[in-house]
PDB file of C-alpha atoms in Angstrom:
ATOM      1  CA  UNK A  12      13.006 114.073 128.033  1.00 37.00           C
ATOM      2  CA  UNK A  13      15.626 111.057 129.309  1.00 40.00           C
ATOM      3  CA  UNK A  14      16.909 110.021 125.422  1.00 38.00           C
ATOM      4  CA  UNK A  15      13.996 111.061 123.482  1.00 38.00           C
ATOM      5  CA  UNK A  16      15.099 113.945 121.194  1.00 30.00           C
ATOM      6  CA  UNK A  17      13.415 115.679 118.227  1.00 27.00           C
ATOM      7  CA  UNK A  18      13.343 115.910 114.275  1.00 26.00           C
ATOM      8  CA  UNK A  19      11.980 118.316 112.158  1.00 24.00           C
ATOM      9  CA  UNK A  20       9.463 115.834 111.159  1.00 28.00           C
ATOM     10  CA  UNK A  21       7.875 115.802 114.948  1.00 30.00           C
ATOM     11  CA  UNK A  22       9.251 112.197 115.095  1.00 32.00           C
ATOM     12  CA  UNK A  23      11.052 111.247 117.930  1.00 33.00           C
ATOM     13  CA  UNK A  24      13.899 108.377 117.873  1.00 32.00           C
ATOM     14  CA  UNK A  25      14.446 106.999 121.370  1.00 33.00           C
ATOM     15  CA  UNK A  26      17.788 104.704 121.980  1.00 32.00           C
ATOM     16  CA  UNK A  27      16.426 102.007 121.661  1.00 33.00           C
ATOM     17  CA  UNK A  28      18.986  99.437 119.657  1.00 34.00           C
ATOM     18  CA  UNK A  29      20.175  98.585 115.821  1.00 33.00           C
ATOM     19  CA  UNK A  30      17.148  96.719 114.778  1.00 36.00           C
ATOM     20  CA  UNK A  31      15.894  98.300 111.473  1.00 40.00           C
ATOM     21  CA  UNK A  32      13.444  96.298 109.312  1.00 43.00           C
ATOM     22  CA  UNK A  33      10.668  97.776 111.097  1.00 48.00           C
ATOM     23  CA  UNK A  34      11.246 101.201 111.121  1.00 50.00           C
ATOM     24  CA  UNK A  35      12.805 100.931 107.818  1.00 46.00           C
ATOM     25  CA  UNK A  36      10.145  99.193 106.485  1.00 47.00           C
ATOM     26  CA  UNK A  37       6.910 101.026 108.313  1.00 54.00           C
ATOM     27  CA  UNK A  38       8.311 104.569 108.313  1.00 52.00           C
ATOM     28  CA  UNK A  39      10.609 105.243 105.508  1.00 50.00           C
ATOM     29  CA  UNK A  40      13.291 106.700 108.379  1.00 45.00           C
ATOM     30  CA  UNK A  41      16.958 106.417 107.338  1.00 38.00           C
ATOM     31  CA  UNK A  42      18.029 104.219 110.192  1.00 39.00           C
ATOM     32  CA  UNK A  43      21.729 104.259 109.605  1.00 41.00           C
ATOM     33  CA  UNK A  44      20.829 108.070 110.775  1.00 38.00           C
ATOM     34  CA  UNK A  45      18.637 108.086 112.840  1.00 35.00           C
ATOM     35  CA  UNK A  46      18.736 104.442 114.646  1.00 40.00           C
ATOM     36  CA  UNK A  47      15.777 102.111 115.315  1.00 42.00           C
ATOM     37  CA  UNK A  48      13.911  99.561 117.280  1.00 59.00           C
ATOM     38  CA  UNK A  49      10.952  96.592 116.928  1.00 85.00           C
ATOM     39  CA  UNK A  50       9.021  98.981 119.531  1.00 88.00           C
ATOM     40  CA  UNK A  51       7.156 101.714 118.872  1.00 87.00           C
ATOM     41  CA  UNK A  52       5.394 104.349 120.840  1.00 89.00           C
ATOM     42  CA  UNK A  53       2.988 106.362 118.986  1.00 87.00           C
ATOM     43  CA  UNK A  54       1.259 109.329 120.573  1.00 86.00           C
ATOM     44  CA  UNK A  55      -2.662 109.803 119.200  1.00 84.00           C
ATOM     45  CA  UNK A  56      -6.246 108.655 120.028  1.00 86.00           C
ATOM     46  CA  UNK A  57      -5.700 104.549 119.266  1.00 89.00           C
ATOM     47  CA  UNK A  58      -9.470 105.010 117.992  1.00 87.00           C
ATOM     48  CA  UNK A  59      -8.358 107.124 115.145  1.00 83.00           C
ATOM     49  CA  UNK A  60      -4.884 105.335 114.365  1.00 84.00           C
ATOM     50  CA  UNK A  61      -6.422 101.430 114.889  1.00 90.00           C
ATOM     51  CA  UNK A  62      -7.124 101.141 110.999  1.00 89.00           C
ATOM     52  CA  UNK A  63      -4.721 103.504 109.338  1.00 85.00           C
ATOM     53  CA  UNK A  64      -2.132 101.677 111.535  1.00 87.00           C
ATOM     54  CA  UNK A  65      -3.544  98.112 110.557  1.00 91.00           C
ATOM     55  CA  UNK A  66      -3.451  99.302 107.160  1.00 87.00           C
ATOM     56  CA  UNK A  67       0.438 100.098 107.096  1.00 83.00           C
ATOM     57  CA  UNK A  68       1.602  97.138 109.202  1.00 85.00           C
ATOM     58  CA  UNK A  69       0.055  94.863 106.810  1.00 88.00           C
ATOM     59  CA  UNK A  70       1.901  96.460 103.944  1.00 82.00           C
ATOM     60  CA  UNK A  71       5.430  96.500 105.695  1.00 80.00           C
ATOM     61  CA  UNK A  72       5.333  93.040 106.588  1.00 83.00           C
ATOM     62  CA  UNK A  73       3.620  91.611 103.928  1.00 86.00           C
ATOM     63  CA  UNK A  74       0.658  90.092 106.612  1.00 90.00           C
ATOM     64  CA  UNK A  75      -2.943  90.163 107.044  1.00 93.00           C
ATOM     65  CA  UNK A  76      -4.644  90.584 110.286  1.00 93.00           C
ATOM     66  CA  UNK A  77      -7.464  89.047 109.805  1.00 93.00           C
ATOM     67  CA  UNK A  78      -7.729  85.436 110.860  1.00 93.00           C
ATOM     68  CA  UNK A  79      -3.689  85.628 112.126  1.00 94.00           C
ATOM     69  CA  UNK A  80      -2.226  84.063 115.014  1.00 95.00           C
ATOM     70  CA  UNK A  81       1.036  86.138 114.833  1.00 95.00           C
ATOM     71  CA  UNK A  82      -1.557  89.654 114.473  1.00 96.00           C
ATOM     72  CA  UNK A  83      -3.073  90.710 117.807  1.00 95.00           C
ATOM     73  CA  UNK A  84      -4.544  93.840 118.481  1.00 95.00           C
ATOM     74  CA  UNK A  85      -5.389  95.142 121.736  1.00 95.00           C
ATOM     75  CA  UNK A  86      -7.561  97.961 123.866  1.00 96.00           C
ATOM     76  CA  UNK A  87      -7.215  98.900 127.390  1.00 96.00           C
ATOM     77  CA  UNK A  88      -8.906 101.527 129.158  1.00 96.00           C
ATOM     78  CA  UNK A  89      -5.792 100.828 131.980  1.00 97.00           C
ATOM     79  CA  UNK A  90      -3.120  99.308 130.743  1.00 97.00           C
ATOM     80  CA  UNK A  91      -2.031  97.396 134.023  1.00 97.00           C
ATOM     81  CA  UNK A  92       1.063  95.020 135.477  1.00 97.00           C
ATOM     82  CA  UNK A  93      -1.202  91.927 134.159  1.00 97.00           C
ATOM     83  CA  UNK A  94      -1.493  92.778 130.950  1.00 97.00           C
ATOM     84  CA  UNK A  95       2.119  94.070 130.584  1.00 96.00           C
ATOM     85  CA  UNK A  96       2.765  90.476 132.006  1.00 95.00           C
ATOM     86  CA  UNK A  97       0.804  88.346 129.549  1.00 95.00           C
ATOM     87  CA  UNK A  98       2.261  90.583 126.259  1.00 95.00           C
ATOM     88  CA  UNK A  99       5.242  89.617 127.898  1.00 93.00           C
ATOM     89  CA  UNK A 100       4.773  86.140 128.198  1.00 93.00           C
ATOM     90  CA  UNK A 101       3.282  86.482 124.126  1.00 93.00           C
ATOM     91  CA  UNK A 102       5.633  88.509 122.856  1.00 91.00           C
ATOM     92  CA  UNK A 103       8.644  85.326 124.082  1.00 89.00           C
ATOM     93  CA  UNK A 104       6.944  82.804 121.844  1.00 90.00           C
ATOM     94  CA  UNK A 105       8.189  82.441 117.990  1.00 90.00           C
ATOM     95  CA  UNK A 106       5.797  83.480 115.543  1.00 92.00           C
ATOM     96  CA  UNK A 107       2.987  80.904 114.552  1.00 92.00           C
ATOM     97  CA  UNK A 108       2.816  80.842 110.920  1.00 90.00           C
ATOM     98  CA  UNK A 109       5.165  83.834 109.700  1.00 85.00           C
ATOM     99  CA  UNK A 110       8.602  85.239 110.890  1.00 87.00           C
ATOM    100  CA  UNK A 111       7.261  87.673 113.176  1.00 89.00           C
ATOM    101  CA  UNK A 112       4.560  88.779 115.475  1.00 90.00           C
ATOM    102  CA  UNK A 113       2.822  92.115 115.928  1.00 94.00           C
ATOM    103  CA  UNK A 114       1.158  93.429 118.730  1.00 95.00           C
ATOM    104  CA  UNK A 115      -0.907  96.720 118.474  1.00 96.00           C
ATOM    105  CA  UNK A 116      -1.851  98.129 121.745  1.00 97.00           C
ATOM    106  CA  UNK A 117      -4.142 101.046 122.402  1.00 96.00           C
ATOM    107  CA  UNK A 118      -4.159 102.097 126.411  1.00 96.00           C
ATOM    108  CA  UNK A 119      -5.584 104.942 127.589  1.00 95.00           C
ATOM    109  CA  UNK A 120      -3.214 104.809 130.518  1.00 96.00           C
ATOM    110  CA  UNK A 121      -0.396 102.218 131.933  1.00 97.00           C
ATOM    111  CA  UNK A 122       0.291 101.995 135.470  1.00 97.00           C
ATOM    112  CA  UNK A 123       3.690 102.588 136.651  1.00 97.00           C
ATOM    113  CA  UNK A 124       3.811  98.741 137.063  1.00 97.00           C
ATOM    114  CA  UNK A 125       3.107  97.915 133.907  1.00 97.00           C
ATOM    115  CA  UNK A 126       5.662 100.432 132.356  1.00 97.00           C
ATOM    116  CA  UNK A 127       8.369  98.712 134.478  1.00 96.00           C
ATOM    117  CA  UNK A 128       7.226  95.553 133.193  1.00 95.00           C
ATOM    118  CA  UNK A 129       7.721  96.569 130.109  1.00 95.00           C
ATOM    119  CA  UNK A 130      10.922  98.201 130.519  1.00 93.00           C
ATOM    120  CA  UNK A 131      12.493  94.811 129.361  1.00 89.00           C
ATOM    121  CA  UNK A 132      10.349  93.327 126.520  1.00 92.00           C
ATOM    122  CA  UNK A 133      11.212  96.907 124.907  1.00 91.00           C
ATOM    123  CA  UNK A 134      14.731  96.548 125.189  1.00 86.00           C
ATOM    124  CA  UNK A 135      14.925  92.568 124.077  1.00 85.00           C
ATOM    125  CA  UNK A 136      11.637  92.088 122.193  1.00 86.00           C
ATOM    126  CA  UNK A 137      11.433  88.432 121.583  1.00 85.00           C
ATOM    127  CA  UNK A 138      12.622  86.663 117.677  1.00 85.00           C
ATOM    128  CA  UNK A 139      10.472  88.665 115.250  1.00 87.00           C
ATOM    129  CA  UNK A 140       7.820  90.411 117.660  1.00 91.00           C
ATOM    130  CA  UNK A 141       7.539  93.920 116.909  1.00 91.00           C
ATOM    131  CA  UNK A 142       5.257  95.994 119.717  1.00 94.00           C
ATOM    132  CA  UNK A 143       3.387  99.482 118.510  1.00 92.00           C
ATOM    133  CA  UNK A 144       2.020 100.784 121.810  1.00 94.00           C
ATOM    134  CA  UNK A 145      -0.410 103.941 120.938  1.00 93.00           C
ATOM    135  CA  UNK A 146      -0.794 106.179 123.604  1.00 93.00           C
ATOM    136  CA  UNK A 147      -2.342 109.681 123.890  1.00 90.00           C
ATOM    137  CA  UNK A 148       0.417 111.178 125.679  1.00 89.00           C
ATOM    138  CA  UNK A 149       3.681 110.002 125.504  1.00 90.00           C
ATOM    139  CA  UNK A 150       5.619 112.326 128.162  1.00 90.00           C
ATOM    140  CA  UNK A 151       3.176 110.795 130.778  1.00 90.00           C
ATOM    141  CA  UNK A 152       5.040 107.600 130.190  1.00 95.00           C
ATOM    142  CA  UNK A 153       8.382 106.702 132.449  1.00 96.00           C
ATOM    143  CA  UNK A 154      11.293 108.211 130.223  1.00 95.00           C
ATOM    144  CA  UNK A 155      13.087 104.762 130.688  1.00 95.00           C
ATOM    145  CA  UNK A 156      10.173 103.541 128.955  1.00 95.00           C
ATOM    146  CA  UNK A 157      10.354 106.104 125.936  1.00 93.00           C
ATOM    147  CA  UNK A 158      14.269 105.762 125.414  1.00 90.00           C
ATOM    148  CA  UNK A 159      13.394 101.916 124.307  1.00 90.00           C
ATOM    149  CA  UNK A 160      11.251 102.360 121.978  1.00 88.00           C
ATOM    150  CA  UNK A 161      11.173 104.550 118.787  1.00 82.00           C
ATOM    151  CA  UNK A 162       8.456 107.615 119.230  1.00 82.00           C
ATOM    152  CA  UNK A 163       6.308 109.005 117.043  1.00 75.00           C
ATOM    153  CA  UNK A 164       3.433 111.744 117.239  1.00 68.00           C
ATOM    154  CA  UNK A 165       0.997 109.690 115.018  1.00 65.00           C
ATOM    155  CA  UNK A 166      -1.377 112.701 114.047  1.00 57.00           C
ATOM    156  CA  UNK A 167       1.374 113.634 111.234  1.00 58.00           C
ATOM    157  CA  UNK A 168       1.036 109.668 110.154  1.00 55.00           C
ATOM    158  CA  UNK A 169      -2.467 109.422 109.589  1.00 55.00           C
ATOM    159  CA  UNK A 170      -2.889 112.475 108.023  1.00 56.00           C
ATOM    160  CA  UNK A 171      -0.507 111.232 105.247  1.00 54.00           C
ATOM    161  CA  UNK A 172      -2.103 107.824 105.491  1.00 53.00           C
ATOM    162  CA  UNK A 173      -5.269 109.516 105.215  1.00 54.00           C
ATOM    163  CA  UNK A 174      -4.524 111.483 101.975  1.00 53.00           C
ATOM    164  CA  UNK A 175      -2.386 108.427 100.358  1.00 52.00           C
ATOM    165  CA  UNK A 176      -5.561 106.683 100.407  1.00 53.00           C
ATOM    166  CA  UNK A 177      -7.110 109.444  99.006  1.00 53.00           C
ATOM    167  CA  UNK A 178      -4.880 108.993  96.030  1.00 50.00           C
ATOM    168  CA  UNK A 179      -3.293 112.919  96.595  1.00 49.00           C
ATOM    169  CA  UNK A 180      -0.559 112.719  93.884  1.00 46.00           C
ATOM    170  CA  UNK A 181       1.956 114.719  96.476  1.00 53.00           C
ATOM    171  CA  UNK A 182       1.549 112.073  98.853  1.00 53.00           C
ATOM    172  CA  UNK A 183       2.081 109.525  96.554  1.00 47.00           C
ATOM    173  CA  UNK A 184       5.735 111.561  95.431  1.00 47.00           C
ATOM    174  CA  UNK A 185       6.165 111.552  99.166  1.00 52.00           C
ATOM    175  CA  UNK A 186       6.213 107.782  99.716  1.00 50.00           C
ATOM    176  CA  UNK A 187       7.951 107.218  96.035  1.00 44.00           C
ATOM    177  CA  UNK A 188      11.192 109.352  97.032  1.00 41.00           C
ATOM    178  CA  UNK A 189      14.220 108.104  99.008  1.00 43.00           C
ATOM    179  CA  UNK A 190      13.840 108.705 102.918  1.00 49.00           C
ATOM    180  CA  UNK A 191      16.574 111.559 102.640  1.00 53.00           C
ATOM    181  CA  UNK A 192      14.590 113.355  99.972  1.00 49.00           C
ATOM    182  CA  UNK A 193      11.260 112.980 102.585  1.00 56.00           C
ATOM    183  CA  UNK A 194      13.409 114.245 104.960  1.00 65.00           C
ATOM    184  CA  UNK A 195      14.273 117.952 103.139  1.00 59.00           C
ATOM    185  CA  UNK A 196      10.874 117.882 101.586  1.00 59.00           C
ATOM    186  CA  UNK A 197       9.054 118.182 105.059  1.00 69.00           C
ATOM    187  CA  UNK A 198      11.856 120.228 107.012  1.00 67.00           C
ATOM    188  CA  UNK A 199       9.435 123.630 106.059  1.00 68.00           C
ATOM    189  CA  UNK A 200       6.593 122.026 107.603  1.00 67.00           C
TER     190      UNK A 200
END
């Protein structure tokens, strides 16, 4: 799988740079470990993941996405070279009103073209953009394309998103504990 490897916590880090407020920030990950990046590939139905993700991007970065120029959200049934193009050209500008940018893409399926596209906006995302491109399978994607972002099977995320918001006490130990304690405490999972 190119430079995609595996944790115990089915999260996969790609090698994709020394960037770290996101991940840090989003995912609790111990990046001096583990190594991060201000794109993300997440592997799920982007129906299913659209809110819970919303949710957790506005608490990381402290922004709403509701009436934001610097929030955009986006579906594609086929992700294709033109819309790789015009994130591209999007994700260069500086940030309207904040410090950064998100962009929160749901495609059901990206052309080759549009991967390569992409290849570079991945590896030198533009001052403060940070790109979370949901996916349902992320092995169909070019493995140049994985190794530049950091991967994660999403399922595992909204189910703890999903039971944080149902106020489950574990879950809320979960998120209260240093990321090396989450680590151990879901290595028997």
């Amino acid at each position: 799988e190119g430079n995609t490897h595996r944790t115990t916590a089915s999260v996969h880090y790609g090698a994709a740079g020394d960037r770290p407020f996101a991940a840090t920030l989003l995912w609790g990950r111990n990046n001096e470990e583990h190594g991060t990046s201000d794109s993300y590939l997440l592997e799920g139905a982007f129906e299913i993941l659209r809110e819970p993700l919303v949710r957790r991007i506005e608490e990381a970065f402290g922004m709403s996405a509701v009436g934001n120029p610097d929030f955009f959200v986006f579906e594609h049934a086929l992700f294709g070279v033109d819309e790789a193009r015009e994130l591209a050209e999007r994700g260069s500008r500086r940030p309207v009103v904040g410090e950064r940018h998100v962009f929160l893409i749901g495609a059901a399926s990206l052309t080759r073209e549009a991967q390569n596209a992409l290849l570079k906006l991945f590896e030198e995302p533009g001052e403060g953009a940070h790109f979370f491109l949901v996916v349902p399978v992320v092995e169909l994607l070019l493995p140049t394309l994985r190794s530049r972002a950091v991967v994660f099977d999403a399922s595992e995320f909204c189910a703890l998103a999903d039971a944080r918001d149902a106020d489950d006490p574990s879950v809320d130990t979960f998120f209260a504990v240093a990321a090396g304690r989450r680590i151990k405490m879901i290595q028997p999972l």
